[in-house]
Short mmCIF file of C-alpha atoms in Angstrom, two decimals:
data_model
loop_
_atom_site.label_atom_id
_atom_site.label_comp_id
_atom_site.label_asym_id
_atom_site.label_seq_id
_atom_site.Cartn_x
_atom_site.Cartn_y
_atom_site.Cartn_z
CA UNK Q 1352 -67.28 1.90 -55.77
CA UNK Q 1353 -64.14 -0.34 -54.18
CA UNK Q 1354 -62.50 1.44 -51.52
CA UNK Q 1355 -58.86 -0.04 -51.25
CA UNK Q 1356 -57.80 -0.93 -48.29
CA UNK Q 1357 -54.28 -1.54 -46.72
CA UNK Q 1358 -53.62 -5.40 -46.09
CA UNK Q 1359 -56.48 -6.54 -48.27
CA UNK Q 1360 -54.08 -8.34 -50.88
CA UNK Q 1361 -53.50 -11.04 -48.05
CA UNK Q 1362 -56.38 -12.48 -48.73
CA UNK Q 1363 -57.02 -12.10 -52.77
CA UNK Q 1364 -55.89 -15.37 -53.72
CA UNK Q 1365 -57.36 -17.72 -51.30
CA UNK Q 1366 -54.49 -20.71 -52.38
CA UNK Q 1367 -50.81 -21.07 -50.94
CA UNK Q 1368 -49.83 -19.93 -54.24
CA UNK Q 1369 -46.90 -17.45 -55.49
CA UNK Q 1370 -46.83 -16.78 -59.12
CA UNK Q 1371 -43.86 -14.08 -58.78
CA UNK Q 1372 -40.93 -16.24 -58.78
CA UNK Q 1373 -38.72 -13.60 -60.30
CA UNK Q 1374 -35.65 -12.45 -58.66
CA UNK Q 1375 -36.83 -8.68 -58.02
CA UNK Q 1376 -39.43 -10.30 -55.96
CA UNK Q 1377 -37.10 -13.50 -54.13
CA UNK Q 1378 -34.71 -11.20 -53.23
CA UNK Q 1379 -37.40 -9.00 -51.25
CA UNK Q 1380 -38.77 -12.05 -49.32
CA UNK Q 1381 -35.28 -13.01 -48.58
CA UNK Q 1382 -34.24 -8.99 -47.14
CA UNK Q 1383 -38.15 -9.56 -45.52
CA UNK Q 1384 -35.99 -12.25 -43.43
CA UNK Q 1385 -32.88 -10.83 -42.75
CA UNK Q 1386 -34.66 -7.76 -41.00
CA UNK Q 1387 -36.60 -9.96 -38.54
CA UNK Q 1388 -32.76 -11.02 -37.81
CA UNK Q 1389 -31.11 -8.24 -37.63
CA UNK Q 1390 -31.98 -7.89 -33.63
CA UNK Q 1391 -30.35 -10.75 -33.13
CA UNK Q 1392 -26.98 -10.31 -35.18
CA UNK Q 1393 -24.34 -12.56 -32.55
CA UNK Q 1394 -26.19 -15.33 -32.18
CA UNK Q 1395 -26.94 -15.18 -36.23
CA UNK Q 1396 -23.38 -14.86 -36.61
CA UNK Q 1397 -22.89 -17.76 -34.11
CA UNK Q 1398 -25.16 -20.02 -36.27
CA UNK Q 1399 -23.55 -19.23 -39.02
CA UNK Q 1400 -19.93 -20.03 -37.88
CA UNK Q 1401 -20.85 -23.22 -36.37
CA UNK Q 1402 -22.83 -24.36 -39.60
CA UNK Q 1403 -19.49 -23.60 -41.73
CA UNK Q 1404 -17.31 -25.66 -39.13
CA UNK Q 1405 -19.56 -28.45 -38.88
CA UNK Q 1406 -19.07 -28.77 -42.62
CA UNK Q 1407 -15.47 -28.53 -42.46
CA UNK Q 1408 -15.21 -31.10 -40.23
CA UNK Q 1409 -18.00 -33.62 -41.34
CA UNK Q 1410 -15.60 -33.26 -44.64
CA UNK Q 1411 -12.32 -34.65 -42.34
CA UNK Q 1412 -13.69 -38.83 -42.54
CA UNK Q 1413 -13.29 -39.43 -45.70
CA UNK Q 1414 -9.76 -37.86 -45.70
CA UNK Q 1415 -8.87 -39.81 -42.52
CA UNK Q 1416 -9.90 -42.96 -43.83
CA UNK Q 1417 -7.20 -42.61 -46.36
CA UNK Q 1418 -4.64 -41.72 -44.23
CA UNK Q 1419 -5.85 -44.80 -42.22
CA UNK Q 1420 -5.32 -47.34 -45.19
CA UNK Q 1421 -2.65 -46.01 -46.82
CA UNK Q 1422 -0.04 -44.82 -44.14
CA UNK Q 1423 -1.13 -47.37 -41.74
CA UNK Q 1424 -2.66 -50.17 -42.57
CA UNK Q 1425 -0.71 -50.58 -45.92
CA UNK Q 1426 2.35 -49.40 -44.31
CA UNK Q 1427 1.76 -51.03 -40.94
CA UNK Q 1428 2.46 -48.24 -38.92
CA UNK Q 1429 0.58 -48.50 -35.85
CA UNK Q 1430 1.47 -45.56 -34.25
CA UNK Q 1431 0.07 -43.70 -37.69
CA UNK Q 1432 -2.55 -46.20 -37.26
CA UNK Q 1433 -3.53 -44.99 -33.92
CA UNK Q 1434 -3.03 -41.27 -34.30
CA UNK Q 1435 -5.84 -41.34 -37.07
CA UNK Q 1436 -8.38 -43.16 -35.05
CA UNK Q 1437 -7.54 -40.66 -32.28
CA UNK Q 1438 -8.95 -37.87 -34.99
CA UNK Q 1439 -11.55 -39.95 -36.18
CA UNK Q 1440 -12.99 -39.99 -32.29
CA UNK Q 1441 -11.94 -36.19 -31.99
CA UNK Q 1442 -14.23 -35.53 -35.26
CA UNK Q 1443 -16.88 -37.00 -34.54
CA UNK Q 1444 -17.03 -35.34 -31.10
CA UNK Q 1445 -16.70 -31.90 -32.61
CA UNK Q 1446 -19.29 -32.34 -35.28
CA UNK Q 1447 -21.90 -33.57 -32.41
CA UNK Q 1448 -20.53 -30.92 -30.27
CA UNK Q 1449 -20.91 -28.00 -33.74
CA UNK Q 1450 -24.23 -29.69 -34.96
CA UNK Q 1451 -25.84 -29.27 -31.64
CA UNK Q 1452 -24.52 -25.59 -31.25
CA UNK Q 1453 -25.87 -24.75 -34.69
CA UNK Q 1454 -29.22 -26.60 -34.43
CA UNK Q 1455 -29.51 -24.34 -31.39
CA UNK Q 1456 -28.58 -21.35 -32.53
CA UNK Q 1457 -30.55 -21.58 -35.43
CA UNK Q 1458 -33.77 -22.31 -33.49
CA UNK Q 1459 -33.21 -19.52 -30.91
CA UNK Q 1460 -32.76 -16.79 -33.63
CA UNK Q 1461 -35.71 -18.25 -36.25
CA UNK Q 1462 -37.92 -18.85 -33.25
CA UNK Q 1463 -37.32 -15.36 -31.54
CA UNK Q 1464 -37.84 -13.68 -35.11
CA UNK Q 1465 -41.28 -15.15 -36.09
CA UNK Q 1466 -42.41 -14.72 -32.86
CA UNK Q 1467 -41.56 -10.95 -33.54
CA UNK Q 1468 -43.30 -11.03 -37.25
CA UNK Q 1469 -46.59 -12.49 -35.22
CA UNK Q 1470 -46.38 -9.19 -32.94
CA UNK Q 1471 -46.48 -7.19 -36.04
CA UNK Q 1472 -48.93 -9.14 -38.21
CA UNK Q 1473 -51.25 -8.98 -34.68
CA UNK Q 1474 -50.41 -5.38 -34.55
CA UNK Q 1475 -51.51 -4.61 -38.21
CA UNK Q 1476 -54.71 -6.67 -38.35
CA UNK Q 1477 -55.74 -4.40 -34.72
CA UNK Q 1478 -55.19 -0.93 -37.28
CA UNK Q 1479 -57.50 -2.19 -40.15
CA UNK Q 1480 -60.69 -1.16 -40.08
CA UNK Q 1481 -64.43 -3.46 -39.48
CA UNK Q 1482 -64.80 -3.27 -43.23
CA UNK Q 1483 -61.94 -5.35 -44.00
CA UNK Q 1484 -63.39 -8.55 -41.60
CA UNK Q 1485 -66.63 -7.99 -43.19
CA UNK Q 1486 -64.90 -8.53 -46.21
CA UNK Q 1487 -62.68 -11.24 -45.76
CA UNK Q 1488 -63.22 -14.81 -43.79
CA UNK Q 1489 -62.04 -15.11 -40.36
CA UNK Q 1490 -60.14 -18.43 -41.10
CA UNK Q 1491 -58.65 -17.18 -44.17
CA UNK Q 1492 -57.30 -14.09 -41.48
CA UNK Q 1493 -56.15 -17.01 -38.63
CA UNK Q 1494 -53.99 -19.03 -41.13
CA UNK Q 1495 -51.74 -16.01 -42.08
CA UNK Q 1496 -51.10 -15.54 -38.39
CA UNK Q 1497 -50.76 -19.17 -37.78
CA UNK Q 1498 -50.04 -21.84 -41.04
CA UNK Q 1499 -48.11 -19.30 -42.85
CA UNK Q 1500 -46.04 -18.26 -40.05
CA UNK Q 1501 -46.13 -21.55 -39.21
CA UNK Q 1502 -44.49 -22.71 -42.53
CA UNK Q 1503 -41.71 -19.85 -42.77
CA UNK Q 1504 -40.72 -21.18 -38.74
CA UNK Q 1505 -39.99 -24.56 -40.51
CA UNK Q 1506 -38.05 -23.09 -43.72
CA UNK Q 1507 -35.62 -20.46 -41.15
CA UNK Q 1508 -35.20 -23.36 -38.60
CA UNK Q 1509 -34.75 -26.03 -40.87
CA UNK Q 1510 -35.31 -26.08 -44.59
CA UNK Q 1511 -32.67 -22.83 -44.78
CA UNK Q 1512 -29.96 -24.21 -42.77
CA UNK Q 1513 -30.33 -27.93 -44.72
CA UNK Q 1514 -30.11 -26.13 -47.87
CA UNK Q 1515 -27.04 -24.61 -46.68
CA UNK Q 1516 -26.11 -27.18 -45.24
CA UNK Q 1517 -26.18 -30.10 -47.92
CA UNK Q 1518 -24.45 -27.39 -50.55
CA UNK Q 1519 -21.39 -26.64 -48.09
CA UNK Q 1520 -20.71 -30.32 -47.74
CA UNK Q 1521 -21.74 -31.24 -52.03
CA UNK Q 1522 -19.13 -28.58 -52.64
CA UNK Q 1523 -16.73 -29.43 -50.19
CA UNK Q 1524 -17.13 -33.44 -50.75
CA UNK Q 1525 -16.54 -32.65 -54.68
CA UNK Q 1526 -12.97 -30.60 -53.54
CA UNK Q 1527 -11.77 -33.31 -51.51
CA UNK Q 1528 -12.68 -36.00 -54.54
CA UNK Q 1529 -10.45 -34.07 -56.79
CA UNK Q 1530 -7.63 -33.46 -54.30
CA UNK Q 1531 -8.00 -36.93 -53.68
CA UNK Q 1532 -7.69 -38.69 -57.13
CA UNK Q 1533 -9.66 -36.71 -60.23
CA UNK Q 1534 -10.24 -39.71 -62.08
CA UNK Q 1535 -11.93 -41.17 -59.27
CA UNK Q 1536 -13.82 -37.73 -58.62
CA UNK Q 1537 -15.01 -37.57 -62.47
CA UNK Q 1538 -16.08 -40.98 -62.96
CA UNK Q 1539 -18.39 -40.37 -59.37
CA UNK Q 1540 -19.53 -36.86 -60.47
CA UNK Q 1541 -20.83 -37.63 -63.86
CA UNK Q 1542 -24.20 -39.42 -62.55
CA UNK Q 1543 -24.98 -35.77 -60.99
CA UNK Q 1544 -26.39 -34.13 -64.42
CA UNK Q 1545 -28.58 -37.45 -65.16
CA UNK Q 1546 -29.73 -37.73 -61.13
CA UNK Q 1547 -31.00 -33.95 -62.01
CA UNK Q 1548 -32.95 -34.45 -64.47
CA UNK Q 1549 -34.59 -37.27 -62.96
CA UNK Q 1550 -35.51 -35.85 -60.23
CA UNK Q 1551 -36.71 -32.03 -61.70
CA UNK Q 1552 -39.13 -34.75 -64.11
CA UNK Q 1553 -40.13 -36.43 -61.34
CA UNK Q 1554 -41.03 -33.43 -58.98
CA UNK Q 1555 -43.03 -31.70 -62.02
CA UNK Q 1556 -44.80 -34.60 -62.41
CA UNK Q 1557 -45.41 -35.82 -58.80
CA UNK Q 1558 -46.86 -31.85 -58.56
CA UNK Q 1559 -49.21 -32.13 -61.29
CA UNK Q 1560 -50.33 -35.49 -59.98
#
């Protein structure tokens, strides 16, 4: 007879594999998350403002650089001229000063998190019973408390925030194309769908290889 017992499913499939991509299941992981955050709501909040500014104002350059040629180099308006490097050096100091406050704020709340879903993973393995060690291999046990945790430290500290990242500035960088000159913005977007395909062909087959 197979007794079932609470926890064993960590160690079923022996591979770093998920087969339940569906969004039922996504969407728990991702709530999973948010609760080992929710102790530390201002800072999240923090690290979540900063991330939005620093987008806004990485966006400012290309902007600037206009304003540079056309009203005054083109125009030769050095006063213009000089009030637009003046914001180019005033940019680039708030998007070191903002990247820096969000890389930290990010860190603090992701580290202070796992290091709270360790407690409880410890805290769980101490309430199962001898049965389930005699049943499962110790290493197989140590890499959910350390490689696995270890992997979701680098996706909340880094991988989320890129992701974020890089589709605050594609979206914003697409809005200031078209404000720009849509012509310009059309004939610059339209290698996206081909670079997409390219690359989802090249991932499924760099997988399989």
């Amino acid at each position: 007879m197979k007794v079932w017992q609470a926890g064993s499913h960590l160690t079923d499939q022996r591979e770093a594999r998920v087969d339940d991509w569906s969004w039922a299941k996504t969407s728990r992981r991702l709530a999973t998350l948010f609760r080992l955050a929710r102790p530390y709501r201002a800072r999240t909040l923090l690290a979540v403002v900063t991330l939005v500014a620093y987008t806004l104002v990485a966006l400012l350059p290309p902007y600037l650089a206009k304003l540079a040629v056309d009203d005054g180099i083109a125009a030769k308006d050095l006063r213009t001229l000089s009030i637009v490097v003046a914001a180019f050096l005033v940019a680039g100091l708030a998007a070191f000063a903002l990247s820096s406050a969000q890389t930290y704020f990010t860190g603090w709340v992701g580290e202070r998190a796992l290091a709270d879903l360790r407690t409880q993973l410890f805290r769980h393995l101490q309430r199962l019973s001898l049965g389930y060690y005699e049943r499962n291999r110790t290493g197989a046990i140590v890499s959910r408390i350390t490689n696995d945790v270890e992997a979701l430290d680098v996706l909340v500290t880094d991988g989320l925030a890129s992701l974020v990242l890089n589709t605050l500035v594609l979206g914003g960088t697409v809005v200031v194309l078209f404000l720009l000159d849509w012509r310009l913005a059309l004939a610059t977007l339209i290698v996206i769908p081909f670079m997409a395909a390219i690359t989802a062909w090249f991932r499924s087959r760099s997988n399989r290889a």
